[in-house]
mmCIF file of C-alpha atoms in Angstrom:
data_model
loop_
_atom_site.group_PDB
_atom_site.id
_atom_site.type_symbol
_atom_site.label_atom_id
_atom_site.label_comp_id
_atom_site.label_asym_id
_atom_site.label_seq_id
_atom_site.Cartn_x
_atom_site.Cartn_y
_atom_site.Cartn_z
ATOM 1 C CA UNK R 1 77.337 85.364 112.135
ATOM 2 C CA UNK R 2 78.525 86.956 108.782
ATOM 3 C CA UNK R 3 76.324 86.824 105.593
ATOM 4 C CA UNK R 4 79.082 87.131 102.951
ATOM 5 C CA UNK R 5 78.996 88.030 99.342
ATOM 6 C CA UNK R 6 77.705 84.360 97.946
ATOM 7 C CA UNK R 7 73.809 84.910 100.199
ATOM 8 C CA UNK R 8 71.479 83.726 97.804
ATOM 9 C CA UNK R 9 73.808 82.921 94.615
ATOM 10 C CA UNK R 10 71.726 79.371 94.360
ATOM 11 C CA UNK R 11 68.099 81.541 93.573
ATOM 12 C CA UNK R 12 67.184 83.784 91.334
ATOM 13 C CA UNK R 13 66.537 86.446 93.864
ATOM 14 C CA UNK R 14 68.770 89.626 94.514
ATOM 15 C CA UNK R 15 71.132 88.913 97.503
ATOM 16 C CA UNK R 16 70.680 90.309 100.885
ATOM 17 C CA UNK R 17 73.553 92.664 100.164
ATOM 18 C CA UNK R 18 72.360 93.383 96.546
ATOM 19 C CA UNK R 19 68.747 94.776 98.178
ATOM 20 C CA UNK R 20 70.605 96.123 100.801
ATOM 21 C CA UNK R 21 72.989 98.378 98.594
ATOM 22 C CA UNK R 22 70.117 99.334 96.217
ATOM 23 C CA UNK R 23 68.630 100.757 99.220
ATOM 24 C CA UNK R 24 71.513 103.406 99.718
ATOM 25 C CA UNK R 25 71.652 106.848 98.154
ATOM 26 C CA UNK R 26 73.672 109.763 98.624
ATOM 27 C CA UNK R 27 72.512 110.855 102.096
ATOM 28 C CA UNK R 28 72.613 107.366 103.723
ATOM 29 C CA UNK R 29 74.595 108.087 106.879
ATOM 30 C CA UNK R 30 77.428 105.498 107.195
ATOM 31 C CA UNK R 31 79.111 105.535 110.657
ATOM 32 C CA UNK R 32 82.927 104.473 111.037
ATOM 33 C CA UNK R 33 82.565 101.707 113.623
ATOM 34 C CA UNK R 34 85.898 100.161 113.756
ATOM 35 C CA UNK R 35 89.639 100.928 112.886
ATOM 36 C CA UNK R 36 92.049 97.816 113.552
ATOM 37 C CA UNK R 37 95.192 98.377 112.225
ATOM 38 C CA UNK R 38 97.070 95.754 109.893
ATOM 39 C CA UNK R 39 99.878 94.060 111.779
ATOM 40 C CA UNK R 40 102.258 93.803 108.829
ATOM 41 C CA UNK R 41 103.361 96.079 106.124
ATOM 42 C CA UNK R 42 100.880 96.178 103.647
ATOM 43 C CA UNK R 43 102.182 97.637 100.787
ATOM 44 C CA UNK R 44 99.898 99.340 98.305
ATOM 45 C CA UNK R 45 96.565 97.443 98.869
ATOM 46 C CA UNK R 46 94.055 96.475 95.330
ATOM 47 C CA UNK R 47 91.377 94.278 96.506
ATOM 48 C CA UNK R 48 89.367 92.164 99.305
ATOM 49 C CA UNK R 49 87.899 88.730 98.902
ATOM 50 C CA UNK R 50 85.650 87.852 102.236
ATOM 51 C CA UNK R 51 86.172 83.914 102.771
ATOM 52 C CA UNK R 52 84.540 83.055 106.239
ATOM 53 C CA UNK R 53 86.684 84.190 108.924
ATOM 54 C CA UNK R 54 89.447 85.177 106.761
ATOM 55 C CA UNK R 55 89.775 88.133 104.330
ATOM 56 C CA UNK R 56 92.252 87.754 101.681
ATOM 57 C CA UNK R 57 94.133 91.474 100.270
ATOM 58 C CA UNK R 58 95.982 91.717 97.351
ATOM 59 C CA UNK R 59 98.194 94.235 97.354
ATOM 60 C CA UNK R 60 101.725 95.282 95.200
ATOM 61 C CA UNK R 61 105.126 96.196 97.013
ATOM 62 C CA UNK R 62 106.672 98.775 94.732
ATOM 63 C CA UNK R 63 110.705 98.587 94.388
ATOM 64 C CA UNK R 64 110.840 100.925 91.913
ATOM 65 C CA UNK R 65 108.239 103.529 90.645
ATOM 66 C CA UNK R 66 107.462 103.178 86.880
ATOM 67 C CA UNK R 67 108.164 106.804 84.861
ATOM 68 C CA UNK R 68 106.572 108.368 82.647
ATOM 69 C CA UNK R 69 108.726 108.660 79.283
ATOM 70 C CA UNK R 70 108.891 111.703 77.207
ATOM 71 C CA UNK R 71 107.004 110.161 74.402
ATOM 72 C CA UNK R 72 105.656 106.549 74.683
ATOM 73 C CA UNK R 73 108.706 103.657 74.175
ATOM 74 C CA UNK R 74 107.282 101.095 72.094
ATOM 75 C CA UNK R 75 103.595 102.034 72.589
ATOM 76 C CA UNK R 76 103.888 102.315 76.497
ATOM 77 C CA UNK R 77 103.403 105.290 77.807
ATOM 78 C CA UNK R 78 106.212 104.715 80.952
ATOM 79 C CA UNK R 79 108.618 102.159 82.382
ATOM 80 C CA UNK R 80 107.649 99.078 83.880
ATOM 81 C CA UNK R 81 109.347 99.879 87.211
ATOM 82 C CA UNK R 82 110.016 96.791 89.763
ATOM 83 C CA UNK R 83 107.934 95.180 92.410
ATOM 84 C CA UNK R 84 106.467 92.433 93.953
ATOM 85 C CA UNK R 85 102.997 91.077 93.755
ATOM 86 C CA UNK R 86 101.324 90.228 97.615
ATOM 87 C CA UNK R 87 97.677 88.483 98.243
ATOM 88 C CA UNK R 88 97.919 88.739 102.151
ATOM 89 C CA UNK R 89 95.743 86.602 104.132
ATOM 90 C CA UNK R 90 94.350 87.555 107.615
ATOM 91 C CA UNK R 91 91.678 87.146 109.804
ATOM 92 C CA UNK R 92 89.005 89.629 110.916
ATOM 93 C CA UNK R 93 91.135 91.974 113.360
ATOM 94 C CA UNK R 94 93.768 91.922 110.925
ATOM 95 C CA UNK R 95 96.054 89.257 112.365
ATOM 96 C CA UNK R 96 98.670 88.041 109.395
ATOM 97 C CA UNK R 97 98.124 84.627 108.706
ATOM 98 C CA UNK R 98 99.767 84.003 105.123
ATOM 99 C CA UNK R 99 101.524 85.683 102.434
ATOM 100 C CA UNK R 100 100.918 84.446 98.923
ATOM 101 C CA UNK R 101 102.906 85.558 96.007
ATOM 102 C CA UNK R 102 101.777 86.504 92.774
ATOM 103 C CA UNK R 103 102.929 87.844 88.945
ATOM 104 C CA UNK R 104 106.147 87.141 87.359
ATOM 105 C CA UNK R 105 108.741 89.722 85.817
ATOM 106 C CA UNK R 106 107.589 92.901 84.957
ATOM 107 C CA UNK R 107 103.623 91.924 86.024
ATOM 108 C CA UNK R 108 103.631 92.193 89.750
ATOM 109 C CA UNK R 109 100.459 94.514 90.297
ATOM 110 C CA UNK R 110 98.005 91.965 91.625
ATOM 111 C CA UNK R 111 93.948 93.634 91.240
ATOM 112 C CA UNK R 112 90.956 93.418 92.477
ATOM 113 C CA UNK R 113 89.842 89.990 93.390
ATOM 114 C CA UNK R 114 86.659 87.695 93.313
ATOM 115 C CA UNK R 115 85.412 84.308 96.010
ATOM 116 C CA UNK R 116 83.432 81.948 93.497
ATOM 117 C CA UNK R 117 82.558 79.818 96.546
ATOM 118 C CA UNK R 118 85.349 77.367 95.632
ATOM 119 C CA UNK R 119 88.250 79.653 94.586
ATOM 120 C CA UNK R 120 89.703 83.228 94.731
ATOM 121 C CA UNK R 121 90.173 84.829 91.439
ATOM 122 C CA UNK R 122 92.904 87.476 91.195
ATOM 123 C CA UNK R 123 94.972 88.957 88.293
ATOM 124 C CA UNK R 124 98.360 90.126 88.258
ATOM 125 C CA UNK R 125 99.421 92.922 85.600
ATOM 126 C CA UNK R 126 102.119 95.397 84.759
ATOM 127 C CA UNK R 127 102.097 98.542 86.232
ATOM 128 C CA UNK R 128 101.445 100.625 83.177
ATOM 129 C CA UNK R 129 97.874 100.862 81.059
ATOM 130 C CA UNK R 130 97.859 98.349 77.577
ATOM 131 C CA UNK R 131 100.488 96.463 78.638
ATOM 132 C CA UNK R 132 99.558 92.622 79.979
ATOM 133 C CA UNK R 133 98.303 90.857 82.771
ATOM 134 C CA UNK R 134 97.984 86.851 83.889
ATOM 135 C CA UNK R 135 95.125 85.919 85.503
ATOM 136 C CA UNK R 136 95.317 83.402 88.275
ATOM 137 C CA UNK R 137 92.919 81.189 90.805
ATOM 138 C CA UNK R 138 94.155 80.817 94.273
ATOM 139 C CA UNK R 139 92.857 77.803 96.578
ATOM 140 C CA UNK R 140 91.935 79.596 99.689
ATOM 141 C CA UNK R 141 92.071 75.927 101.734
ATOM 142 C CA UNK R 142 95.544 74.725 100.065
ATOM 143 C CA UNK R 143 96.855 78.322 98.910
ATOM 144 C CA UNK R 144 97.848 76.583 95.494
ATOM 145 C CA UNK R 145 98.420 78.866 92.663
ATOM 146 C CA UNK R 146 96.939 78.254 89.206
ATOM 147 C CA UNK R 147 97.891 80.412 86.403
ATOM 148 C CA UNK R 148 94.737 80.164 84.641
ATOM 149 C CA UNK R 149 95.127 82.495 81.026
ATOM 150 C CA UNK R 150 97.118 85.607 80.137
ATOM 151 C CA UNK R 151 95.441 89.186 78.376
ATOM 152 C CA UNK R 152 97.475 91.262 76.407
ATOM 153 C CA UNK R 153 95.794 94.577 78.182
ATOM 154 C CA UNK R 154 96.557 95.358 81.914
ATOM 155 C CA UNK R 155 93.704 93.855 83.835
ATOM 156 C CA UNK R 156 92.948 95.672 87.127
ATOM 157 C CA UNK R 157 90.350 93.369 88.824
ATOM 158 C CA UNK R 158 88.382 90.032 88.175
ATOM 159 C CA UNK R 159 84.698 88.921 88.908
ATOM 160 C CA UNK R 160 83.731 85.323 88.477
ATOM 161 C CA UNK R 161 79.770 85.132 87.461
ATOM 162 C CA UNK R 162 77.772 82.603 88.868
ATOM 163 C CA UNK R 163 75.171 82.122 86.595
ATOM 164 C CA UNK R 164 77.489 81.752 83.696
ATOM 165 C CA UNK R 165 80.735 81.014 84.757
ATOM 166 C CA UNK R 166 82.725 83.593 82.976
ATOM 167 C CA UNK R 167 85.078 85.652 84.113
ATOM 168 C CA UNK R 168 84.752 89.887 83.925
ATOM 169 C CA UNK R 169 87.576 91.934 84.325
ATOM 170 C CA UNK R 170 88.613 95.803 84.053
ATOM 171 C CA UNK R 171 91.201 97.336 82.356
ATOM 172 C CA UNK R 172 93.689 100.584 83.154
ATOM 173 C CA UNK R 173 91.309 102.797 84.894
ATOM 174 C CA UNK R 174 88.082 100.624 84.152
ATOM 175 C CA UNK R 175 88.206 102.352 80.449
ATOM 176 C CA UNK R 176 87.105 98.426 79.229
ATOM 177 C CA UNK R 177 85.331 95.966 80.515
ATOM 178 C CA UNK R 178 86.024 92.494 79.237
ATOM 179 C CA UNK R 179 84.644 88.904 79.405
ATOM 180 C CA UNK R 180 86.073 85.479 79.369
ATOM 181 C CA UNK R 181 85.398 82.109 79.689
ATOM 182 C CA UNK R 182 87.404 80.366 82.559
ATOM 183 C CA UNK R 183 90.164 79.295 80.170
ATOM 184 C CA UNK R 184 90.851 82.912 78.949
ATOM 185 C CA UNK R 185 88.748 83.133 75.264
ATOM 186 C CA UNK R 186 87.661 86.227 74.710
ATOM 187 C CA UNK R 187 83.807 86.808 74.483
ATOM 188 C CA UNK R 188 83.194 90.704 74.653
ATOM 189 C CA UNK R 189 85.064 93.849 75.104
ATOM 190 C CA UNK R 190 83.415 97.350 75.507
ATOM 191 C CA UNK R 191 84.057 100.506 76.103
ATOM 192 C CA UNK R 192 83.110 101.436 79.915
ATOM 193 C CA UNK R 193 80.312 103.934 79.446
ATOM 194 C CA UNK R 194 80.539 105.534 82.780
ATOM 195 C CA UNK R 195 83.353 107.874 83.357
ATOM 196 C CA UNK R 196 81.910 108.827 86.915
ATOM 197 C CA UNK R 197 84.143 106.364 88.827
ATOM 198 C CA UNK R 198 87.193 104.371 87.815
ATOM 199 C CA UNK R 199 86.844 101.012 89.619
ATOM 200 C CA UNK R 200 89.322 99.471 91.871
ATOM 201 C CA UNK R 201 87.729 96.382 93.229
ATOM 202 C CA UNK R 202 84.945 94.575 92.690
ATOM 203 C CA UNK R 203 82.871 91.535 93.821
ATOM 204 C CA UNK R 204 80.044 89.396 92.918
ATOM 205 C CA UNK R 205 76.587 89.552 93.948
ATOM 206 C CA UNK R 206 73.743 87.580 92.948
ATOM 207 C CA UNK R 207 71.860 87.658 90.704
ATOM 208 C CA UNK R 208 74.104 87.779 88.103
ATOM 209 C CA UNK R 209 75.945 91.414 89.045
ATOM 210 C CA UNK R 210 78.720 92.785 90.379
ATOM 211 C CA UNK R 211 79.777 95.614 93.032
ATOM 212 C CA UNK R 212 82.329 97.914 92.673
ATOM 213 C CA UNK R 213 84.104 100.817 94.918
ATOM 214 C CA UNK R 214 85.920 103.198 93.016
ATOM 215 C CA UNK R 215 87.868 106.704 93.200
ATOM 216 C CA UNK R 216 88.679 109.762 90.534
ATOM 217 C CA UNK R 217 90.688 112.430 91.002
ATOM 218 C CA UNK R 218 89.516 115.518 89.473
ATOM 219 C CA UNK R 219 90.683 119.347 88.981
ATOM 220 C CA UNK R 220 89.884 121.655 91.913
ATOM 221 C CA UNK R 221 90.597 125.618 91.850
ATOM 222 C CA UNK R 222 94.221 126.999 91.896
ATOM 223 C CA UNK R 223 95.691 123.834 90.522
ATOM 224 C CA UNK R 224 93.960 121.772 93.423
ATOM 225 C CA UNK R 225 92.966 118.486 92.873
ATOM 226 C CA UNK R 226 90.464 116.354 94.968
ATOM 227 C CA UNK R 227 89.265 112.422 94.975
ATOM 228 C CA UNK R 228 85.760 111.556 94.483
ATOM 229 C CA UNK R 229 84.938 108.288 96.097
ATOM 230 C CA UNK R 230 81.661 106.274 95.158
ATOM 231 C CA UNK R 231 80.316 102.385 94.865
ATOM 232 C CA UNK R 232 78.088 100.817 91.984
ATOM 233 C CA UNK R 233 76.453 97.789 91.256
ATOM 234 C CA UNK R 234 76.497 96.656 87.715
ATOM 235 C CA UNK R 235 74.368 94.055 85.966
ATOM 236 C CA UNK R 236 76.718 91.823 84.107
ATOM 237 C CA UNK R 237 74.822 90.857 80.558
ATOM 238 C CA UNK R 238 74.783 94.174 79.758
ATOM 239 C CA UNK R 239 77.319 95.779 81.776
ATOM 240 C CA UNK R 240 74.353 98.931 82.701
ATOM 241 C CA UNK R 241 74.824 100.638 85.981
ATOM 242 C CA UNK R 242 71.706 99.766 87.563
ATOM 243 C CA UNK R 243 73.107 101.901 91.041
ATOM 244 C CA UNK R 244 75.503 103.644 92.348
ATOM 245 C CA UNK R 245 76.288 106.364 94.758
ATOM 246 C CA UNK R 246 79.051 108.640 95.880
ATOM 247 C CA UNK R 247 81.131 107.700 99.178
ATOM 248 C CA UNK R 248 81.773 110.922 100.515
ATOM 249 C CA UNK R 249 84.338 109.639 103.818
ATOM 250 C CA UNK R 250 88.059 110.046 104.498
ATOM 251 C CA UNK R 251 90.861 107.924 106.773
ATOM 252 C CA UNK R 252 91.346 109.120 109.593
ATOM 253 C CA UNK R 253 94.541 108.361 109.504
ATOM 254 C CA UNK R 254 95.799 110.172 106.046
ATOM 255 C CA UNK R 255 92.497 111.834 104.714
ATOM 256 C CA UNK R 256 92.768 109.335 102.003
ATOM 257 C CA UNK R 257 89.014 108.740 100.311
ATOM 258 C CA UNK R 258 88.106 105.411 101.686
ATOM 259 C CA UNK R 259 87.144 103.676 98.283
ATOM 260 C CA UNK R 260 90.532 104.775 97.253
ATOM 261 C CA UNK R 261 92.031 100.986 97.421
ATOM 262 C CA UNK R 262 89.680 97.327 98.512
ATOM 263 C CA UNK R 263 86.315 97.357 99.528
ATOM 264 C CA UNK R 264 84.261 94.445 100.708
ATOM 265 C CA UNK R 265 80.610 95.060 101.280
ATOM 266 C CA UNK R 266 78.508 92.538 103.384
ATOM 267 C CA UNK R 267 75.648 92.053 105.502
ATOM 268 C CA UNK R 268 74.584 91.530 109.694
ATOM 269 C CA UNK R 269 71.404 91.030 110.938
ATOM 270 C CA UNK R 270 71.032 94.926 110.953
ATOM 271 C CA UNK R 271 73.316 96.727 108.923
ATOM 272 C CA UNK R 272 74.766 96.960 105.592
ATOM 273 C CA UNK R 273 78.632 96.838 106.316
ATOM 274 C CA UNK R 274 81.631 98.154 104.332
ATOM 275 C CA UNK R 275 84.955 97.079 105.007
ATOM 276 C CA UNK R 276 87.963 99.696 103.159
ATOM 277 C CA UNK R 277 91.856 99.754 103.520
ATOM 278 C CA UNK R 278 92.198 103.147 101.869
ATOM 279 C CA UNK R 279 95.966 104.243 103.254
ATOM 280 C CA UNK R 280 99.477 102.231 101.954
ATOM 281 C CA UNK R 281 102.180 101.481 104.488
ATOM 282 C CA UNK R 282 105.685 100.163 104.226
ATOM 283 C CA UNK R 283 105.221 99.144 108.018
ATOM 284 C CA UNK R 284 103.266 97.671 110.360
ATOM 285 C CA UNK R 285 100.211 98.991 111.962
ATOM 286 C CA UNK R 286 100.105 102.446 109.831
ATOM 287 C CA UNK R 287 97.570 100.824 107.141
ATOM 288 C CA UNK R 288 94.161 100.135 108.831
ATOM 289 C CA UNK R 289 91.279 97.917 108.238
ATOM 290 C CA UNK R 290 88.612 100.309 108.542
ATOM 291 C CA UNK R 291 84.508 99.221 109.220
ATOM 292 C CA UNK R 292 82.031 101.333 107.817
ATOM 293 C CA UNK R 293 78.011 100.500 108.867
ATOM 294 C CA UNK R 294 74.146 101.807 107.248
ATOM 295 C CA UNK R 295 71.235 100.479 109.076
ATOM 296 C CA UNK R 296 69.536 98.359 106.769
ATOM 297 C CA UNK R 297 66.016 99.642 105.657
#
């Protein structure tokens, strides 16, 4: 029996994986326990949303790369490129079940994606930084679509808050956090004062935060470059990191860091468990659903 992400959202209590991940610090040992590979092509995968038996990816099928221009073109800093805009749903050994699609024209990069216990909230954005982005709600039951407001900003991920009802998201990067209510008015935007991690996905926990798996790719010697990979919760009010720790594992499959793309963390009677799908494939099988476990304290 899984414990998803909504254990506890009803109290005022910290959720069991809330205690659980405040528990963790840099030398918790996490064991890869399980490796199924995805039978489809998966594309570039963003986010996971943990519904039951199901876990919904979004993910964005790239036609044609955006490029950087010379100088930015009408205050974008690259093309647009072409692509199309995936949330995949499947079950728990990565059997394809449905393919939803998402965006429209030149905003095809679906995010990272939040269960509020009655829908999935997902954006879909251009592929470029301060460009735009529509934000949608997806029935998980029905699979009906509902655009539900547009942001002039590229939005790269959506939380739904329980106790409030509004809606977070993250810019290009994570650079800005925002804050809306479910119909897309604009109640705060700040400047992301962390510049350890830039978020990829993140989900709700109670009470009242969010958690977040991230990568950044920083300078190594001789013109090397590596990718730091980490997870952090975040209290929503006031948008403080109140933990976080680096994630220091690798695919087995293409050394990718396993925060690089979704992460899902959840709970079993005895360990804290953290689901990635850090590689992109074009075909089946190459892009794996990879199970990471902590005892829990």
């Amino acid at each position: 029996m899984y414990r998803r992400l909504l254990t506890g959202l009803t109290t005022a209590r910290d959720s069991d994986v809330t205690r659980a991940f405040r528990a963790t610090d840099r030398s918790t040992a996490w064991s890869l326990v399980e490796r199924l590979p995805l039978k489809f092509p998966a594309y570039h995968p963003q986010g996971f949303a943990l519904v039951g038996d199901l876990i919904f990816m979004s993910s964005v099928e790239v036609l044609e790369a955006p490029v950087k221009y010379p100088v930015p073109v009408d205050g974008y800093d690259r093309t647009p490129g072409k692509g199309n805009g995936h949330l995949f749903v499947m079950d728990r050994q990565g059997n394809f079940k449905r393919d939803i699609r998402l965006g429209e024209g030149t905003a095809y990069h679906p995010g990272g994606l939040d269960f509020d216990g009655k829908d999935l909230w997902v954006p879909a954005a251009e592929y470029r930084p301060n460009s735009r982005a529509i934000v949608y709600t997806v029935d998980p039951k029905t699979y009906e679509v509902t655009e539900r407001f547009r942001v002039e900003d590229h939005v790269g991920g959506v939380v739904r808050d329980r106790t409030t009802g509004r809606v977070h998201g993250i810019s290009w990067g994570s650079r800005t956090l925002y804050n809306w209510t479910p119909t897309g008015k604009q109640l705060g935007k700040v400047a992301n004062e962390s510049h350890l991690l830039d978020y990829q996905d993140c989900s709700y926990v109670a009470h009242g935060k969010q958690l977040c798996g991230g990568v950044t790719t920083l300078p190594g010697p001789n013109n090397t470059s590596y990718d730091l990979g980490g997870l952090a919760l975040l209290d929503l009010r006031t948008n403080r990191i109140l933990h976080e720790i680096p994630f220091p594992h690798f695919s087995p499959t293409t050394n990718q860091t396993a925060t690089r793309n979704p992460v899902a963390l959840e709970t079993t009677p005895t360990h804290l468990r953290l689901l990635t799908a850090p590689d992109d494939s074009q075909t089946p099988d190459l892009t794996e659903l990879q199970i990471y476990e902590t005892p829990l304290s």
